[in-house]
Amino acid sequence: MDQVANRLNRLHGYYFEDLEVGMIDAFAKTITEADILAFSGTSGDTNPVHLNEEFAENTIFGGRIAHGILTASLISTVIGTKLPGPGCIYVNQSLKFKAPVRAGDTVTAEVEIVELIPEKKFIKLRTVCIVGGKVVIDGEATIMVPSRADA
Amino acid sequence: MDQVANRLNRLHGYYFEDLEVGMIDAFAKTITEADILAFSGTSGDTNPVHLNEEFAENTIFGGRIAHGILTASLISTVIGTKLPGPGCIYVNQSLKFKAPVRAGDTVTAEVEIVELIPEKKFIKLRTVCIVGGKVVIDGEATIMVPSRADA
């Protein structure tokens, strides 16, 4: 392997052959006012429940909440950077929004391998986001993971 | 209705009674390098397929791509700002990632009401993201929409 290939390979995550049911990894981050502002800009989602305290106080949330997809993005962070990590391909994701997240909340996104599908090089992950011990997003992801044979 | 309530009500989206199967709305936005950078920061997702051209060139994508959840965030934008708009509550979302999106691509997120579930005040939407006529994300959302009776 030449030096460039070797350097790029160091950035690569797990290969399919490295993975087993039950492997778990996590990423955690505090969601701040700055995240909500930046996410409103990149998404264009200026829903007043995220940006207008006066409006949000009069909803069932009783105040501003973070965008659900902002919280969900931390799931993609675990998958794309840790388990299985760089080189994998996002096939699908389901998200059940169970409870709101507010600025100042620290979200832990946790993924666990629940199934390996060798004929497609797919893995299924249970994906949850947790705040203070409570599941705020539940769901499942399907990921395609390169084989060492193709590396 | 007093002046404050009246002003807040003007920010509110559709109520459940206003909705019918077949209603469609859309939001479109060009995904830029700046969006990818900002999204990497808010999500913490520094996967080199988004940030490292040298690494990304050696994947099946042949170059850097936008985060799938960044593209998906435009679906939330249509739902939260247009159909049904402010006041609604995100219950769940499924996402099938069909093709990559690159900086410079203009993404149209389109949602269509496919089912009304009056007993729960839920609606189901088909949700797609399109680039140049091609579906890059397909999926479905369930949304809770307030009733006029509760407003």
mmCIF file of N, CA and C in Angstrom, chain B residues 104-150:
data_model
loop_
_atom_site.group_PDB
_atom_site.id
_atom_site.type_symbol
_atom_site.label_atom_id
_atom_site.label_comp_id
_atom_site.label_asym_id
_atom_site.label_seq_id
_atom_site.Cartn_x
_atom_site.Cartn_y
_atom_site.Cartn_z
ATOM 1 N N GLY B 104 -23.786 22.927 -4.104
ATOM 2 C CA GLY B 104 -24.212 23.498 -5.380
ATOM 3 C C GLY B 104 -25.536 22.936 -5.865
ATOM 4 N N ASP B 105 -25.934 21.767 -5.350
ATOM 5 C CA ASP B 105 -27.221 21.173 -5.735
ATOM 6 C C ASP B 105 -28.366 21.953 -5.091
ATOM 7 N N THR B 106 -29.418 22.183 -5.851
ATOM 8 C CA THR B 106 -30.629 22.784 -5.297
ATOM 9 C C THR B 106 -31.611 21.669 -4.980
ATOM 10 N N VAL B 107 -31.965 21.579 -3.710
ATOM 11 C CA VAL B 107 -32.848 20.510 -3.223
ATOM 12 C C VAL B 107 -34.259 21.062 -3.053
ATOM 13 N N THR B 108 -35.235 20.383 -3.636
ATOM 14 C CA THR B 108 -36.646 20.696 -3.379
ATOM 15 C C THR B 108 -37.215 19.617 -2.471
ATOM 16 N N ALA B 109 -37.675 20.041 -1.301
ATOM 17 C CA ALA B 109 -38.350 19.115 -0.387
ATOM 18 C C ALA B 109 -39.842 19.298 -0.597
ATOM 19 N N GLU B 110 -40.542 18.207 -0.871
ATOM 20 C CA GLU B 110 -41.971 18.280 -1.178
ATOM 21 C C GLU B 110 -42.723 17.347 -0.242
ATOM 22 N N VAL B 111 -43.834 17.821 0.288
ATOM 23 C CA VAL B 111 -44.654 16.970 1.155
ATOM 24 C C VAL B 111 -46.080 16.951 0.630
ATOM 25 N N GLU B 112 -46.715 15.800 0.719
ATOM 26 C CA GLU B 112 -48.104 15.644 0.262
ATOM 27 C C GLU B 112 -48.879 14.881 1.312
ATOM 28 N N ILE B 113 -50.045 15.380 1.667
ATOM 29 C CA ILE B 113 -50.882 14.682 2.653
ATOM 30 C C ILE B 113 -51.460 13.432 2.002
ATOM 31 N N VAL B 114 -51.187 12.265 2.610
ATOM 32 C CA VAL B 114 -51.678 11.004 2.043
ATOM 33 C C VAL B 114 -52.744 10.358 2.924
ATOM 34 N N GLU B 115 -52.876 10.813 4.166
ATOM 35 C CA GLU B 115 -53.882 10.210 5.055
ATOM 36 C C GLU B 115 -54.192 11.172 6.201
ATOM 37 N N LEU B 116 -55.464 11.207 6.589
ATOM 38 C CA LEU B 116 -55.894 11.949 7.779
ATOM 39 C C LEU B 116 -56.389 10.929 8.799
ATOM 40 N N ILE B 117 -56.003 11.092 10.066
ATOM 41 C CA ILE B 117 -56.429 10.162 11.124
ATOM 42 C C ILE B 117 -57.111 11.008 12.205
ATOM 43 N N PRO B 118 -58.418 11.298 12.009
ATOM 44 C CA PRO B 118 -59.112 12.295 12.853
ATOM 45 C C PRO B 118 -59.092 11.959 14.339
ATOM 46 N N GLU B 119 -59.181 10.658 14.686
ATOM 47 C CA GLU B 119 -59.275 10.319 16.116
ATOM 48 C C GLU B 119 -58.014 10.685 16.893
ATOM 49 N N LYS B 120 -56.892 10.792 16.195
ATOM 50 C CA LYS B 120 -55.647 11.193 16.864
ATOM 51 C C LYS B 120 -55.197 12.587 16.458
ATOM 52 N N LYS B 121 -55.906 13.211 15.540
ATOM 53 C CA LYS B 121 -55.471 14.480 14.930
ATOM 54 C C LYS B 121 -54.091 14.324 14.276
ATOM 55 N N PHE B 122 -53.845 13.150 13.720
ATOM 56 C CA PHE B 122 -52.593 12.871 12.996
ATOM 57 C C PHE B 122 -52.831 13.031 11.499
ATOM 58 N N ILE B 123 -51.797 13.453 10.796
ATOM 59 C CA ILE B 123 -51.794 13.354 9.339
ATOM 60 C C ILE B 123 -50.542 12.588 8.928
ATOM 61 N N LYS B 124 -50.652 11.867 7.807
ATOM 62 C CA LYS B 124 -49.476 11.225 7.222
ATOM 63 C C LYS B 124 -49.129 11.937 5.929
ATOM 64 N N LEU B 125 -47.853 12.188 5.757
ATOM 65 C CA LEU B 125 -47.349 12.897 4.579
ATOM 66 C C LEU B 125 -46.340 12.017 3.860
ATOM 67 N N ARG B 126 -46.400 12.000 2.545
ATOM 68 C CA ARG B 126 -45.265 11.468 1.793
ATOM 69 C C ARG B 126 -44.264 12.608 1.682
ATOM 70 N N THR B 127 -43.021 12.313 1.949
ATOM 71 C CA THR B 127 -41.990 13.356 1.990
ATOM 72 C C THR B 127 -40.848 12.965 1.059
ATOM 73 N N VAL B 128 -40.543 13.821 0.095
ATOM 74 C CA VAL B 128 -39.436 13.531 -0.834
ATOM 75 C C VAL B 128 -38.524 14.748 -0.951
ATOM 76 N N CYS B 129 -37.250 14.482 -1.222
ATOM 77 C CA CYS B 129 -36.302 15.530 -1.596
ATOM 78 C C CYS B 129 -35.830 15.214 -3.012
ATOM 79 N N ILE B 130 -35.842 16.233 -3.848
ATOM 80 C CA ILE B 130 -35.581 16.057 -5.279
ATOM 81 C C ILE B 130 -34.446 16.985 -5.702
ATOM 82 N N VAL B 131 -33.524 16.468 -6.509
ATOM 83 C CA VAL B 131 -32.474 17.295 -7.126
ATOM 84 C C VAL B 131 -32.525 17.022 -8.628
ATOM 85 N N GLY B 132 -32.762 18.057 -9.405
ATOM 86 C CA GLY B 132 -32.786 17.905 -10.866
ATOM 87 C C GLY B 132 -33.734 16.824 -11.336
ATOM 88 N N GLY B 133 -34.893 16.734 -10.709
ATOM 89 C CA GLY B 133 -35.903 15.766 -11.129
ATOM 90 C C GLY B 133 -35.729 14.372 -10.545
ATOM 91 N N LYS B 134 -34.645 14.159 -9.819
ATOM 92 C CA LYS B 134 -34.351 12.829 -9.267
ATOM 93 C C LYS B 134 -34.605 12.811 -7.759
ATOM 94 N N VAL B 135 -35.289 11.774 -7.282
ATOM 95 C CA VAL B 135 -35.552 11.657 -5.839
ATOM 96 C C VAL B 135 -34.251 11.249 -5.131
ATOM 97 N N VAL B 136 -33.786 12.080 -4.213
ATOM 98 C CA VAL B 136 -32.576 11.757 -3.454
ATOM 99 C C VAL B 136 -32.907 11.230 -2.051
ATOM 100 N N ILE B 137 -34.070 11.639 -1.517
ATOM 101 C CA ILE B 137 -34.575 11.074 -0.252
ATOM 102 C C ILE B 137 -36.065 10.821 -0.430
ATOM 103 N N ASP B 138 -36.505 9.646 -0.008
ATOM 104 C CA ASP B 138 -37.923 9.305 -0.030
ATOM 105 C C ASP B 138 -38.302 8.954 1.410
ATOM 106 N N GLY B 139 -39.564 9.151 1.764
ATOM 107 C CA GLY B 139 -39.947 8.784 3.112
ATOM 108 C C GLY B 139 -41.351 9.206 3.445
ATOM 109 N N GLU B 140 -41.690 9.081 4.713
ATOM 110 C CA GLU B 140 -43.025 9.388 5.190
ATOM 111 C C GLU B 140 -42.932 10.031 6.570
ATOM 112 N N ALA B 141 -43.843 10.965 6.838
ATOM 113 C CA ALA B 141 -43.886 11.611 8.152
ATOM 114 C C ALA B 141 -45.269 11.478 8.756
ATOM 115 N N THR B 142 -45.330 11.409 10.076
ATOM 116 C CA THR B 142 -46.587 11.510 10.807
ATOM 117 C C THR B 142 -46.516 12.764 11.673
ATOM 118 N N ILE B 143 -47.569 13.568 11.587
ATOM 119 C CA ILE B 143 -47.596 14.868 12.261
ATOM 120 C C ILE B 143 -48.897 14.981 13.043
ATOM 121 N N MET B 144 -48.837 15.546 14.253
ATOM 122 C CA MET B 144 -50.047 15.860 15.002
ATOM 123 C C MET B 144 -50.378 17.322 14.742
ATOM 124 N N VAL B 145 -51.630 17.593 14.426
ATOM 125 C CA VAL B 145 -52.025 18.961 14.052
ATOM 126 C C VAL B 145 -53.134 19.427 14.987
ATOM 127 N N PRO B 146 -52.957 20.572 15.636
ATOM 128 C CA PRO B 146 -53.983 21.031 16.574
ATOM 129 C C PRO B 146 -55.335 21.255 15.882
ATOM 130 N N SER B 147 -56.379 21.043 16.656
ATOM 131 C CA SER B 147 -57.740 21.301 16.191
ATOM 132 C C SER B 147 -58.099 22.756 16.455
ATOM 133 N N ARG B 148 -58.937 23.325 15.605
ATOM 134 C CA ARG B 148 -59.460 24.684 15.870
ATOM 135 C C ARG B 148 -60.189 24.734 17.206
ATOM 136 N N ALA B 149 -60.799 23.601 17.569
ATOM 137 C CA ALA B 149 -61.568 23.538 18.817
ATOM 138 C C ALA B 149 -60.668 23.781 20.036
ATOM 139 N N ASP B 150 -59.367 23.459 19.897
ATOM 140 C CA ASP B 150 -58.432 23.621 21.023
ATOM 141 C C ASP B 150 -57.672 24.940 20.955
#
